[in-house]
PDB file of C-alpha atoms and ligand atoms in Angstrom:
ATOM      1  CA  MET A  71      89.680 187.258 145.166  1.00 83.00           C
ATOM      2  CA  ASN A  72      87.179 184.399 144.946  1.00 90.00           C
ATOM      3  CA  LYS A  73      88.075 181.172 146.735  1.00 94.00           C
ATOM      4  CA  PRO A  74      89.291 178.705 144.060  1.00 96.00           C
ATOM      5  CA  ILE A  75      87.201 175.716 142.932  1.00 98.00           C
ATOM      6  CA  ARG A  76      89.375 172.759 143.935  1.00 98.00           C
ATOM      7  CA  LYS A  77      86.904 169.953 144.524  1.00 98.00           C
ATOM      8  CA  ALA A  78      84.077 168.386 142.542  1.00 98.00           C
ATOM      9  CA  ILE A  79      81.298 165.956 143.446  1.00 98.00           C
ATOM     10  CA  LEU A  80      80.217 163.232 141.032  1.00 98.00           C
ATOM     11  CA  PRO A  81      76.987 161.665 142.326  1.00 97.00           C
ATOM     12  CA  VAL A  82      76.931 158.082 141.021  1.00 95.00           C
ATOM     13  CA  ALA A  83      74.506 156.454 143.452  1.00 93.00           C
ATOM     14  CA  GLY A  84      71.412 156.472 141.206  1.00 88.00           C
ATOM     15  CA  LEU A  85      69.789 153.176 140.261  1.00 86.00           C
ATOM     16  CA  GLY A  86      69.850 153.695 136.482  1.00 86.00           C
ATOM     17  CA  THR A  87      66.450 152.022 136.100  1.00 90.00           C
ATOM     18  CA  ARG A  88      66.024 153.336 132.551  1.00 93.00           C
ATOM     19  CA  PHE A  89      68.859 151.061 131.432  1.00 92.00           C
ATOM     20  CA  LEU A  90      67.737 147.827 133.085  1.00 93.00           C
ATOM     21  CA  PRO A  91      68.678 145.042 132.660  1.00 94.00           C
ATOM     22  CA  ALA A  92      72.089 146.430 131.528  1.00 90.00           C
ATOM     23  CA  THR A  93      72.465 148.243 134.858  1.00 91.00           C
ATOM     24  CA  LYS A  94      71.540 145.302 137.094  1.00 90.00           C
ATOM     25  CA  ALA A  95      75.184 144.482 137.820  1.00 89.00           C
ATOM     26  CA  VAL A  96      77.024 147.216 135.846  1.00 92.00           C
ATOM     27  CA  PRO A  97      76.662 150.842 136.968  1.00 94.00           C
ATOM     28  CA  LYS A  98      75.100 153.160 134.378  1.00 94.00           C
ATOM     29  CA  GLU A  99      78.211 155.340 134.622  1.00 95.00           C
ATOM     30  CA  MET A 100      80.350 152.434 133.360  1.00 96.00           C
ATOM     31  CA  LEU A 101      78.420 151.956 130.107  1.00 96.00           C
ATOM     32  CA  THR A 102      80.736 152.893 127.268  1.00 96.00           C
ATOM     33  CA  ILE A 103      80.710 155.734 124.782  1.00 97.00           C
ATOM     34  CA  VAL A 104      82.897 154.309 121.974  1.00 96.00           C
ATOM     35  CA  ASP A 105      85.781 153.013 124.139  1.00 94.00           C
ATOM     36  CA  ARG A 106      85.570 154.900 127.430  1.00 95.00           C
ATOM     37  CA  PRO A 107      83.026 154.585 130.236  1.00 96.00           C
ATOM     38  CA  ILE A 108      80.683 157.576 130.582  1.00 97.00           C
ATOM     39  CA  VAL A 109      82.215 158.519 133.949  1.00 97.00           C
ATOM     40  CA  GLN A 110      85.668 158.842 132.339  1.00 96.00           C
ATOM     41  CA  TYR A 111      84.469 161.660 130.059  1.00 97.00           C
ATOM     42  CA  VAL A 112      83.149 163.553 133.067  1.00 98.00           C
ATOM     43  CA  VAL A 113      86.294 163.048 135.149  1.00 97.00           C
ATOM     44  CA  ASP A 114      88.380 164.281 132.174  1.00 96.00           C
ATOM     45  CA  GLU A 115      86.169 167.391 131.956  1.00 97.00           C
ATOM     46  CA  ALA A 116      86.692 168.080 135.680  1.00 98.00           C
ATOM     47  CA  ARG A 117      90.466 167.599 135.466  1.00 96.00           C
ATOM     48  CA  ALA A 118      90.643 169.900 132.424  1.00 97.00           C
ATOM     49  CA  ALA A 119      88.976 172.556 134.594  1.00 98.00           C
ATOM     50  CA  GLY A 120      91.760 172.308 137.188  1.00 97.00           C
ATOM     51  CA  ILE A 121      89.800 170.231 139.727  1.00 97.00           C
ATOM     52  CA  GLU A 122      92.252 168.704 142.210  1.00 97.00           C
ATOM     53  CA  HIS A 123      89.993 166.331 144.127  1.00 98.00           C
ATOM     54  CA  ILE A 124      86.952 164.356 143.002  1.00 97.00           C
ATOM     55  CA  VAL A 125      84.401 163.029 145.463  1.00 98.00           C
ATOM     56  CA  PHE A 126      82.338 160.139 144.130  1.00 97.00           C
ATOM     57  CA  VAL A 127      79.068 159.593 145.962  1.00 97.00           C
ATOM     58  CA  THR A 128      78.473 155.927 145.297  1.00 95.00           C
ATOM     59  CA  GLY A 129      76.073 153.170 146.266  1.00 90.00           C
ATOM     60  CA  ARG A 130      76.026 149.394 146.393  1.00 85.00           C
ATOM     61  CA  ASN A 131      77.164 147.656 143.181  1.00 83.00           C
ATOM     62  CA  LYS A 132      79.331 150.631 142.194  1.00 89.00           C
ATOM     63  CA  GLN A 133      82.759 149.300 143.300  1.00 91.00           C
ATOM     64  CA  VAL A 134      83.811 148.893 139.697  1.00 93.00           C
ATOM     65  CA  ILE A 135      83.938 152.714 139.358  1.00 94.00           C
ATOM     66  CA  GLU A 136      86.562 152.817 142.124  1.00 93.00           C
ATOM     67  CA  ASP A 137      88.475 150.003 140.386  1.00 93.00           C
ATOM     68  CA  HIS A 138      88.391 151.882 137.088  1.00 93.00           C
ATOM     69  CA  PHE A 139      90.333 154.761 138.639  1.00 91.00           C
ATOM     70  CA  ASP A 140      92.804 152.501 140.447  1.00 88.00           C
ATOM     71  CA  ARG A 141      95.917 150.720 139.235  1.00 88.00           C
ATOM     72  CA  ALA A 142      95.181 147.323 137.609  1.00 87.00           C
ATOM     73  CA  TYR A 143      98.319 145.415 138.644  1.00 87.00           C
ATOM     74  CA  GLU A 144      97.779 142.123 136.806  1.00 89.00           C
ATOM     75  CA  LEU A 145      96.710 143.796 133.578  1.00 90.00           C
ATOM     76  CA  GLU A 146      99.525 146.359 133.689  1.00 89.00           C
ATOM     77  CA  ASP A 147     102.097 143.675 134.473  1.00 89.00           C
ATOM     78  CA  THR A 148     100.937 141.598 131.509  1.00 90.00           C
ATOM     79  CA  LEU A 149     100.957 144.639 129.208  1.00 90.00           C
ATOM     80  CA  GLN A 150     104.478 145.443 130.429  1.00 87.00           C
ATOM     81  CA  SER A 151     105.768 141.945 129.732  1.00 90.00           C
ATOM     82  CA  ARG A 152     104.241 142.106 126.243  1.00 90.00           C
ATOM     83  CA  SER A 153     105.739 145.584 125.597  1.00 89.00           C
ATOM     84  CA  LYS A 154     102.303 147.120 124.985  1.00 88.00           C
ATOM     85  CA  LYS A 155     103.558 150.641 125.554  1.00 91.00           C
ATOM     86  CA  GLU A 156     100.608 152.497 124.065  1.00 89.00           C
ATOM     87  CA  ALA A 157      98.029 150.634 126.136  1.00 90.00           C
ATOM     88  CA  LEU A 158     100.086 151.191 129.287  1.00 91.00           C
ATOM     89  CA  GLU A 159     100.354 154.917 128.588  1.00 91.00           C
ATOM     90  CA  LEU A 160      96.597 155.100 128.089  1.00 88.00           C
ATOM     91  CA  LEU A 161      95.965 153.513 131.495  1.00 89.00           C
ATOM     92  CA  GLU A 162      98.563 155.797 133.084  1.00 88.00           C
ATOM     93  CA  LYS A 163      96.863 158.871 131.624  1.00 88.00           C
ATOM     94  CA  ILE A 164      93.410 158.145 133.060  1.00 87.00           C
ATOM     95  CA  ARG A 165      94.632 157.327 136.570  1.00 90.00           C
ATOM     96  CA  PRO A 166      94.129 160.211 138.993  1.00 90.00           C
ATOM     97  CA  THR A 167      96.969 161.275 141.301  1.00 90.00           C
ATOM     98  CA  PRO A 168      96.995 159.115 144.453  1.00 90.00           C
ATOM     99  CA  GLY A 169      94.838 160.745 147.127  1.00 92.00           C
ATOM    100  CA  ALA A 170      92.990 162.941 144.633  1.00 94.00           C
ATOM    101  CA  THR A 171      89.745 160.939 144.851  1.00 96.00           C
ATOM    102  CA  SER A 172      87.346 160.101 147.675  1.00 96.00           C
ATOM    103  CA  PHE A 173      84.476 157.652 147.691  1.00 96.00           C
ATOM    104  CA  THR A 174      81.536 157.899 150.061  1.00 97.00           C
ATOM    105  CA  ARG A 175      78.321 155.876 150.057  1.00 95.00           C
ATOM    106  CA  GLN A 176      74.867 157.371 149.888  1.00 95.00           C
ATOM    107  CA  GLN A 177      73.427 154.156 151.429  1.00 90.00           C
ATOM    108  CA  ASP A 178      69.860 154.909 150.231  1.00 89.00           C
ATOM    109  CA  PRO A 179      69.107 156.632 146.896  1.00 87.00           C
ATOM    110  CA  LEU A 180      67.099 159.480 148.453  1.00 91.00           C
ATOM    111  CA  GLY A 181      67.642 161.928 145.601  1.00 92.00           C
ATOM    112  CA  LEU A 182      70.316 164.147 144.085  1.00 94.00           C
ATOM    113  CA  GLY A 183      70.182 166.706 146.924  1.00 95.00           C
ATOM    114  CA  HIS A 184      70.780 163.950 149.461  1.00 95.00           C
ATOM    115  CA  ALA A 185      73.680 162.552 147.394  1.00 96.00           C
ATOM    116  CA  ILE A 186      75.373 165.976 147.364  1.00 97.00           C
ATOM    117  CA  TRP A 187      74.794 166.394 151.114  1.00 97.00           C
ATOM    118  CA  CYS A 188      76.608 163.074 151.715  1.00 97.00           C
ATOM    119  CA  ALA A 189      79.835 164.746 150.482  1.00 97.00           C
ATOM    120  CA  ARG A 190      79.625 167.692 152.920  1.00 97.00           C
ATOM    121  CA  ASP A 191      82.459 166.653 155.256  1.00 97.00           C
ATOM    122  CA  ILE A 192      84.845 165.831 152.423  1.00 98.00           C
ATOM    123  CA  ILE A 193      84.177 169.155 150.663  1.00 98.00           C
ATOM    124  CA  GLY A 194      84.296 171.279 153.845  1.00 97.00           C
ATOM    125  CA  ARG A 195      83.563 175.016 153.823  1.00 97.00           C
ATOM    126  CA  GLU A 196      84.677 175.941 150.320  1.00 97.00           C
ATOM    127  CA  PRO A 197      82.944 176.445 146.964  1.00 98.00           C
ATOM    128  CA  PHE A 198      82.861 173.321 144.827  1.00 98.00           C
ATOM    129  CA  ALA A 199      81.608 171.907 141.527  1.00 98.00           C
ATOM    130  CA  ILE A 200      79.011 169.232 140.806  1.00 98.00           C
ATOM    131  CA  LEU A 201      79.083 167.238 137.569  1.00 98.00           C
ATOM    132  CA  LEU A 202      76.183 164.880 136.912  1.00 97.00           C
ATOM    133  CA  PRO A 203      77.943 161.958 135.312  1.00 95.00           C
ATOM    134  CA  ASP A 204      75.083 160.880 133.111  1.00 90.00           C
ATOM    135  CA  VAL A 205      75.447 164.102 131.132  1.00 96.00           C
ATOM    136  CA  ILE A 206      78.514 164.372 128.939  1.00 97.00           C
ATOM    137  CA  ILE A 207      79.306 167.646 127.244  1.00 97.00           C
ATOM    138  CA  LYS A 208      81.165 167.684 123.948  1.00 96.00           C
ATOM    139  CA  SER A 209      83.015 170.975 123.613  1.00 96.00           C
ATOM    140  CA  HIS A 210      86.330 172.483 122.551  1.00 95.00           C
ATOM    141  CA  THR A 211      86.978 173.797 126.062  1.00 97.00           C
ATOM    142  CA  SER A 212      85.829 171.727 129.062  1.00 98.00           C
ATOM    143  CA  CYS A 213      82.364 173.001 130.061  1.00 98.00           C
ATOM    144  CA  LEU A 214      83.409 173.143 133.711  1.00 98.00           C
ATOM    145  CA  LYS A 215      86.519 175.133 132.724  1.00 98.00           C
ATOM    146  CA  GLN A 216      84.257 177.690 131.021  1.00 98.00           C
ATOM    147  CA  MET A 217      82.247 177.892 134.265  1.00 98.00           C
ATOM    148  CA  VAL A 218      85.351 178.223 136.439  1.00 98.00           C
ATOM    149  CA  ASP A 219      86.565 181.086 134.210  1.00 98.00           C
ATOM    150  CA  LEU A 220      83.252 182.891 134.752  1.00 98.00           C
ATOM    151  CA  TYR A 221      83.360 182.128 138.498  1.00 98.00           C
ATOM    152  CA  ASP A 222      86.874 183.580 138.738  1.00 97.00           C
ATOM    153  CA  ARG A 223      85.442 186.841 137.358  1.00 96.00           C
ATOM    154  CA  ILE A 224      82.166 187.101 139.286  1.00 96.00           C
ATOM    155  CA  GLY A 225      82.143 184.549 142.172  1.00 97.00           C
ATOM    156  CA  GLY A 226      78.836 183.316 143.618  1.00 97.00           C
ATOM    157  CA  ASN A 227      77.009 180.278 142.260  1.00 98.00           C
ATOM    158  CA  ILE A 228      77.088 179.287 138.583  1.00 98.00           C
ATOM    159  CA  ILE A 229      74.796 176.938 136.652  1.00 98.00           C
ATOM    160  CA  ALA A 230      75.424 175.660 133.118  1.00 98.00           C
ATOM    161  CA  VAL A 231      72.449 176.028 130.784  1.00 97.00           C
ATOM    162  CA  GLU A 232      71.649 174.976 127.231  1.00 96.00           C
ATOM    163  CA  GLU A 233      68.777 175.935 124.915  1.00 96.00           C
ATOM    164  CA  VAL A 234      66.042 173.332 124.379  1.00 94.00           C
ATOM    165  CA  PRO A 235      63.119 173.512 121.927  1.00 94.00           C
ATOM    166  CA  ASP A 236      60.180 175.478 123.396  1.00 92.00           C
ATOM    167  CA  ASP A 237      57.893 172.439 123.280  1.00 92.00           C
ATOM    168  CA  GLN A 238      60.240 170.382 125.477  1.00 92.00           C
ATOM    169  CA  THR A 239      60.783 172.708 128.446  1.00 94.00           C
ATOM    170  CA  GLN A 240      58.321 170.700 130.589  1.00 93.00           C
ATOM    171  CA  ASN A 241      60.901 167.876 130.748  1.00 90.00           C
ATOM    172  CA  TYR A 242      63.697 169.900 132.360  1.00 92.00           C
ATOM    173  CA  GLY A 243      64.763 172.272 135.121  1.00 93.00           C
ATOM    174  CA  ILE A 244      64.470 175.729 133.537  1.00 96.00           C
ATOM    175  CA  VAL A 245      65.975 179.074 134.616  1.00 96.00           C
ATOM    176  CA  ALA A 246      64.413 182.541 134.513  1.00 96.00           C
ATOM    177  CA  LEU A 247      67.031 185.121 133.663  1.00 96.00           C
ATOM    178  CA  GLY A 248      67.758 188.431 135.367  1.00 95.00           C
ATOM    179  CA  ASP A 249      70.391 190.980 134.313  1.00 96.00           C
ATOM    180  CA  LYS A 250      72.745 190.134 131.493  1.00 96.00           C
ATOM    181  CA  ILE A 251      76.440 189.755 132.426  1.00 97.00           C
ATOM    182  CA  ASP A 252      77.857 189.173 128.937  1.00 95.00           C
ATOM    183  CA  ASP A 253      76.919 187.392 125.702  1.00 95.00           C
ATOM    184  CA  ARG A 254      76.796 183.976 127.382  1.00 96.00           C
ATOM    185  CA  ALA A 255      76.172 184.736 131.059  1.00 97.00           C
ATOM    186  CA  SER A 256      73.219 186.251 132.949  1.00 97.00           C
ATOM    187  CA  GLN A 257      72.046 186.527 136.523  1.00 97.00           C
ATOM    188  CA  ILE A 258      69.427 183.921 137.447  1.00 97.00           C
ATOM    189  CA  ALA A 259      66.149 185.297 138.811  1.00 97.00           C
ATOM    190  CA  ASN A 260      64.391 181.958 139.381  1.00 96.00           C
ATOM    191  CA  MET A 261      64.515 178.225 138.647  1.00 96.00           C
ATOM    192  CA  VAL A 262      61.560 175.967 137.924  1.00 94.00           C
ATOM    193  CA  GLU A 263      61.687 172.155 137.906  1.00 90.00           C
ATOM    194  CA  LYS A 264      59.700 170.757 134.937  1.00 91.00           C
ATOM    195  CA  PRO A 265      57.341 173.739 134.377  1.00 92.00           C
ATOM    196  CA  ALA A 266      53.841 172.924 133.085  1.00 93.00           C
ATOM    197  CA  ARG A 267      53.584 173.187 129.298  1.00 91.00           C
ATOM    198  CA  GLY A 268      53.423 176.811 128.167  1.00 88.00           C
ATOM    199  CA  THR A 269      54.527 178.281 131.522  1.00 93.00           C
ATOM    200  CA  ALA A 270      58.335 178.049 131.219  1.00 94.00           C
ATOM    201  CA  PRO A 271      60.111 181.349 131.948  1.00 95.00           C
ATOM    202  CA  SER A 272      62.734 180.611 129.224  1.00 95.00           C
ATOM    203  CA  ASN A 273      63.986 177.768 127.055  1.00 95.00           C
ATOM    204  CA  LEU A 274      67.236 177.416 129.012  1.00 97.00           C
ATOM    205  CA  GLN A 275      67.662 174.005 130.544  1.00 96.00           C
ATOM    206  CA  ILE A 276      69.834 173.326 133.620  1.00 96.00           C
ATOM    207  CA  THR A 277      72.411 170.921 132.188  1.00 94.00           C
ATOM    208  CA  GLY A 278      74.031 169.052 135.072  1.00 96.00           C
ATOM    209  CA  ARG A 279      77.033 171.239 135.869  1.00 98.00           C
ATOM    210  CA  TYR A 280      77.046 173.505 138.933  1.00 98.00           C
ATOM    211  CA  ILE A 281      79.438 175.617 140.973  1.00 98.00           C
ATOM    212  CA  LEU A 282      77.940 176.117 144.420  1.00 98.00           C
ATOM    213  CA  GLN A 283      78.860 177.794 147.683  1.00 98.00           C
ATOM    214  CA  PRO A 284      79.140 175.605 150.813  1.00 98.00           C
ATOM    215  CA  GLU A 285      76.034 177.181 152.410  1.00 97.00           C
ATOM    216  CA  ILE A 286      74.071 174.781 150.169  1.00 97.00           C
ATOM    217  CA  PHE A 287      74.989 172.000 152.641  1.00 97.00           C
ATOM    218  CA  ASP A 288      73.287 173.876 155.526  1.00 96.00           C
ATOM    219  CA  LEU A 289      70.130 174.206 153.443  1.00 95.00           C
ATOM    220  CA  LEU A 290      70.243 170.542 152.379  1.00 95.00           C
ATOM    221  CA  SER A 291      70.591 169.553 156.070  1.00 91.00           C
ATOM    222  CA  GLU A 292      67.346 171.348 156.894  1.00 88.00           C
ATOM    223  CA  GLN A 293      65.471 170.227 153.802  1.00 78.00           C
ATOM    224  CA  GLY A 294      62.773 167.559 153.878  1.00 72.00           C
ATOM    225  CA  GLN A 295      61.749 165.276 151.039  1.00 69.00           C
ATOM    226  CA  GLY A 296      60.177 166.993 148.036  1.00 68.00           C
ATOM    227  CA  ALA A 297      58.740 165.838 144.715  1.00 66.00           C
ATOM    228  CA  GLY A 298      58.734 162.028 144.316  1.00 70.00           C
ATOM    229  CA  GLY A 299      59.779 161.587 147.996  1.00 76.00           C
ATOM    230  CA  GLU A 300      63.347 162.602 147.077  1.00 82.00           C
ATOM    231  CA  ILE A 301      65.558 165.362 148.475  1.00 88.00           C
ATOM    232  CA  GLN A 302      65.860 167.639 145.445  1.00 89.00           C
ATOM    233  CA  LEU A 303      68.920 169.818 144.855  1.00 94.00           C
ATOM    234  CA  THR A 304      66.789 172.486 143.145  1.00 93.00           C
ATOM    235  CA  ASP A 305      64.755 173.113 146.339  1.00 92.00           C
ATOM    236  CA  SER A 306      67.915 174.039 148.275  1.00 95.00           C
ATOM    237  CA  MET A 307      69.309 176.062 145.362  1.00 96.00           C
ATOM    238  CA  LEU A 308      66.080 178.090 145.346  1.00 96.00           C
ATOM    239  CA  LYS A 309      66.570 178.831 149.061  1.00 96.00           C
ATOM    240  CA  LEU A 310      70.191 179.822 148.452  1.00 97.00           C
ATOM    241  CA  LEU A 311      69.045 182.114 145.642  1.00 97.00           C
ATOM    242  CA  GLU A 312      67.245 184.215 148.298  1.00 97.00           C
ATOM    243  CA  THR A 313      70.585 185.242 149.829  1.00 97.00           C
ATOM    244  CA  GLN A 314      73.299 184.681 147.210  1.00 97.00           C
ATOM    245  CA  PRO A 315      73.788 185.521 143.528  1.00 97.00           C
ATOM    246  CA  PHE A 316      73.367 182.780 140.909  1.00 98.00           C
ATOM    247  CA  ALA A 317      74.513 183.183 137.309  1.00 98.00           C
ATOM    248  CA  SER A 318      73.766 181.013 134.285  1.00 98.00           C
ATOM    249  CA  LEU A 319      76.342 180.241 131.623  1.00 98.00           C
ATOM    250  CA  LYS A 320      75.311 179.280 128.085  1.00 98.00           C
ATOM    251  CA  TYR A 321      78.438 177.218 127.529  1.00 97.00           C
ATOM    252  CA  GLU A 322      80.001 176.526 124.165  1.00 97.00           C
ATOM    253  CA  GLY A 323      79.315 172.834 123.451  1.00 96.00           C
ATOM    254  CA  LYS A 324      76.570 170.243 123.248  1.00 95.00           C
ATOM    255  CA  SER A 325      75.269 167.965 125.989  1.00 96.00           C
ATOM    256  CA  TYR A 326      74.255 164.325 125.674  1.00 96.00           C
ATOM    257  CA  ASP A 327      71.930 162.925 128.318  1.00 95.00           C
ATOM    258  CA  CYS A 328      73.417 159.453 128.595  1.00 95.00           C
ATOM    259  CA  GLY A 329      70.799 158.565 131.228  1.00 92.00           C
ATOM    260  CA  SER A 330      68.336 158.193 128.335  1.00 93.00           C
ATOM    261  CA  LYS A 331      68.706 155.600 125.595  1.00 95.00           C
ATOM    262  CA  ALA A 332      68.438 158.104 122.730  1.00 95.00           C
ATOM    263  CA  GLY A 333      71.014 160.422 124.356  1.00 95.00           C
ATOM    264  CA  PHE A 334      73.377 157.538 125.067  1.00 97.00           C
ATOM    265  CA  LEU A 335      73.177 156.219 121.491  1.00 97.00           C
ATOM    266  CA  SER A 336      73.585 159.655 119.928  1.00 96.00           C
ATOM    267  CA  ALA A 337      76.641 160.324 122.139  1.00 97.00           C
ATOM    268  CA  ASN A 338      78.147 157.090 120.838  1.00 97.00           C
ATOM    269  CA  ILE A 339      77.574 158.171 117.254  1.00 96.00           C
ATOM    270  CA  ALA A 340      78.826 161.736 117.832  1.00 97.00           C
ATOM    271  CA  TYR A 341      82.080 160.587 119.477  1.00 97.00           C
ATOM    272  CA  ALA A 342      82.576 157.820 116.911  1.00 97.00           C
ATOM    273  CA  LEU A 343      82.238 160.321 114.058  1.00 96.00           C
ATOM    274  CA  ASP A 344      84.959 162.412 115.725  1.00 94.00           C
ATOM    275  CA  ASP A 345      87.461 159.634 115.144  1.00 94.00           C
ATOM    276  CA  SER A 346      88.304 159.824 111.431  1.00 95.00           C
ATOM    277  CA  LYS A 347      89.295 156.151 111.096  1.00 95.00           C
ATOM    278  CA  LEU A 348      86.206 154.893 112.885  1.00 96.00           C
ATOM    279  CA  ALA A 349      84.007 157.399 111.033  1.00 96.00           C
ATOM    280  CA  SER A 350      85.178 156.116 107.657  1.00 96.00           C
ATOM    281  CA  GLU A 351      83.982 152.617 108.635  1.00 95.00           C
ATOM    282  CA  LEU A 352      80.818 153.755 110.404  1.00 95.00           C
ATOM    283  CA  ILE A 353      79.353 156.236 107.916  1.00 95.00           C
ATOM    284  CA  PRO A 354      78.728 153.671 105.126  1.00 95.00           C
ATOM    285  CA  LEU A 355      77.180 151.317 107.708  1.00 93.00           C
ATOM    286  CA  LEU A 356      74.880 154.070 109.024  1.00 93.00           C
ATOM    287  CA  ASN A 357      73.909 155.149 105.514  1.00 93.00           C
ATOM    288  CA  ASP A 358      73.073 151.578 104.640  1.00 92.00           C
ATOM    289  CA  MET A 359      71.003 151.134 107.804  1.00 90.00           C
ATOM    290  CA  LEU A 360      69.046 154.309 107.076  1.00 90.00           C
ATOM    291  CA  LYS A 361      68.344 153.165 103.516  1.00 89.00           C
ATOM    292  CA  HIS A 362      67.395 149.628 104.550  1.00 82.00           C
ATOM    293  CA  PRO A 363      66.259 149.850 108.192  1.00 73.00           C
ATOM    294  CA  LEU A 364      64.756 146.348 108.215  1.00 72.00           C
ATOM    295  CA  ALA A 365      67.728 144.587 106.600  1.00 62.00           C
ATOM    296  CA  ALA A 366      69.150 143.571 109.995  1.00 56.00           C
ATOM    297  CA  GLU A 367      66.023 141.575 110.909  1.00 54.00           C
TER     298      GLU A 367
HETATM  299  P1  LIG B 673      68.817 160.322 137.698  1.00 55.10           P
HETATM  300  O1  LIG B 673      67.491 160.297 138.355  1.00 55.10           O
HETATM  301  O2  LIG B 673      68.907 160.744 136.293  1.00 55.10           O
HETATM  302  O3  LIG B 673      69.562 158.920 137.781  1.00 55.10           O
HETATM  303  O4  LIG B 673      69.792 161.174 138.612  1.00 55.10           O
HETATM  304  P2  LIG B 673      69.083 157.477 138.115  1.00 55.10           P
HETATM  305  O5  LIG B 673      68.167 157.431 139.285  1.00 55.10           O
HETATM  306  O6  LIG B 673      70.348 156.689 138.223  1.00 55.10           O
HETATM  307  O7  LIG B 673      68.392 157.039 136.732  1.00 55.10           O
HETATM  308  P3  LIG B 673      67.008 156.366 136.377  1.00 55.10           P
HETATM  309  O8  LIG B 673      66.038 157.501 136.239  1.00 55.10           O
HETATM  310  O9  LIG B 673      66.644 155.378 137.458  1.00 55.10           O
HETATM  311  O10 LIG B 673      67.306 155.677 135.068  1.00 55.10           O
HETATM  312  C1  LIG B 673      70.763 162.104 138.123  1.00 55.10           C
HETATM  313  C2  LIG B 673      72.118 161.878 138.779  1.00 55.10           C
HETATM  314  O11 LIG B 673      72.023 161.893 140.189  1.00 55.10           O
HETATM  315  C3  LIG B 673      72.548 160.695 140.757  1.00 55.10           C
HETATM  316  C4  LIG B 673      72.516 159.669 139.643  1.00 55.10           C
HETATM  317  O12 LIG B 673      73.541 158.706 139.825  1.00 55.10           O
HETATM  318  C5  LIG B 673      72.725 160.519 138.407  1.00 55.10           C
HETATM  319  O13 LIG B 673      74.089 160.751 138.174  1.00 55.10           O
HETATM  320  N1  LIG B 673      71.712 160.314 141.915  1.00 55.10           N
HETATM  321  C6  LIG B 673      70.363 160.347 141.810  1.00 55.10           C
HETATM  322  C7  LIG B 673      72.328 159.902 143.074  1.00 55.10           C
HETATM  323  O14 LIG B 673      73.582 159.848 143.171  1.00 55.10           O
HETATM  324  N2  LIG B 673      71.537 159.561 144.133  1.00 55.10           N
HETATM  325  C8  LIG B 673      70.185 159.592 144.066  1.00 55.10           C
HETATM  326  O15 LIG B 673      69.526 159.258 145.076  1.00 55.10           O
HETATM  327  C9  LIG B 673      69.580 159.991 142.866  1.00 55.10           C
END
């Protein structure tokens, strides 16, 4: 039997420069999609996949993420005295079990690979998941749950992938597929970070969800700085691919890259349209804006 996936890493130490000045004092992960911070969607996805312990790799100015997952005594006391039962239940629901989260600091933003390596002692020698919190995945079944189900069948390392238009592959990490496992899953033969236009081995983008074996930490320990002076996760995954199987999963769902403005705004619209009451107010407003785009000026 494969060792279960109990722990997940959420690297939240990035600078979020694409959202400045909004992210000067507020972490990118705390920007809201409708009424929940981005990081909440990702934590919910991990919990729906049966993850028992979440390790946040944080940096300076990120304390508010820790506060978000803690009890808010004053607020809860006030809600209690005003009999705001629904609001209290909502806060109760999002709070993780005591002891089920860890926070460690990356100190310097030296890249995603370095952020993951910072969690090595908390994860220990067991397979684990990584969820990049700037990507949220809208799906019927938690994307990570779909990956865990595949992992339970085949073990090894699993990477979530999604199709992108052929003329956009140069913007993403792309996988080259090997043998097919089933309709959605295949072995991975290679991975290429941002392939030059016209050279991509497929149109399957690596989407920010991984299940990895602990040997990745040994490889990250040995790895020097790569592209852009950062320690890249892909470089160590490529090394691990030499000795261990990797499979890709074309998950059921759609990702929103909330690290980009267009992705963030479209996630807001997609989740708002999911709420029938909000949608009935929003749709006429959107229609009007599309008909008269300059009316707001
Ligand atoms: P990004 O490069 O997209 O995030 O990293 P960023 O640096 O915050 O954003 P921009 O480009 O400046 O706007 C992807 C994920 O990896 C984390 C980020 O927090 C994000 O979740 N990350 C990145 C770290 O935790 N540490 C790093 O050194 C780099």
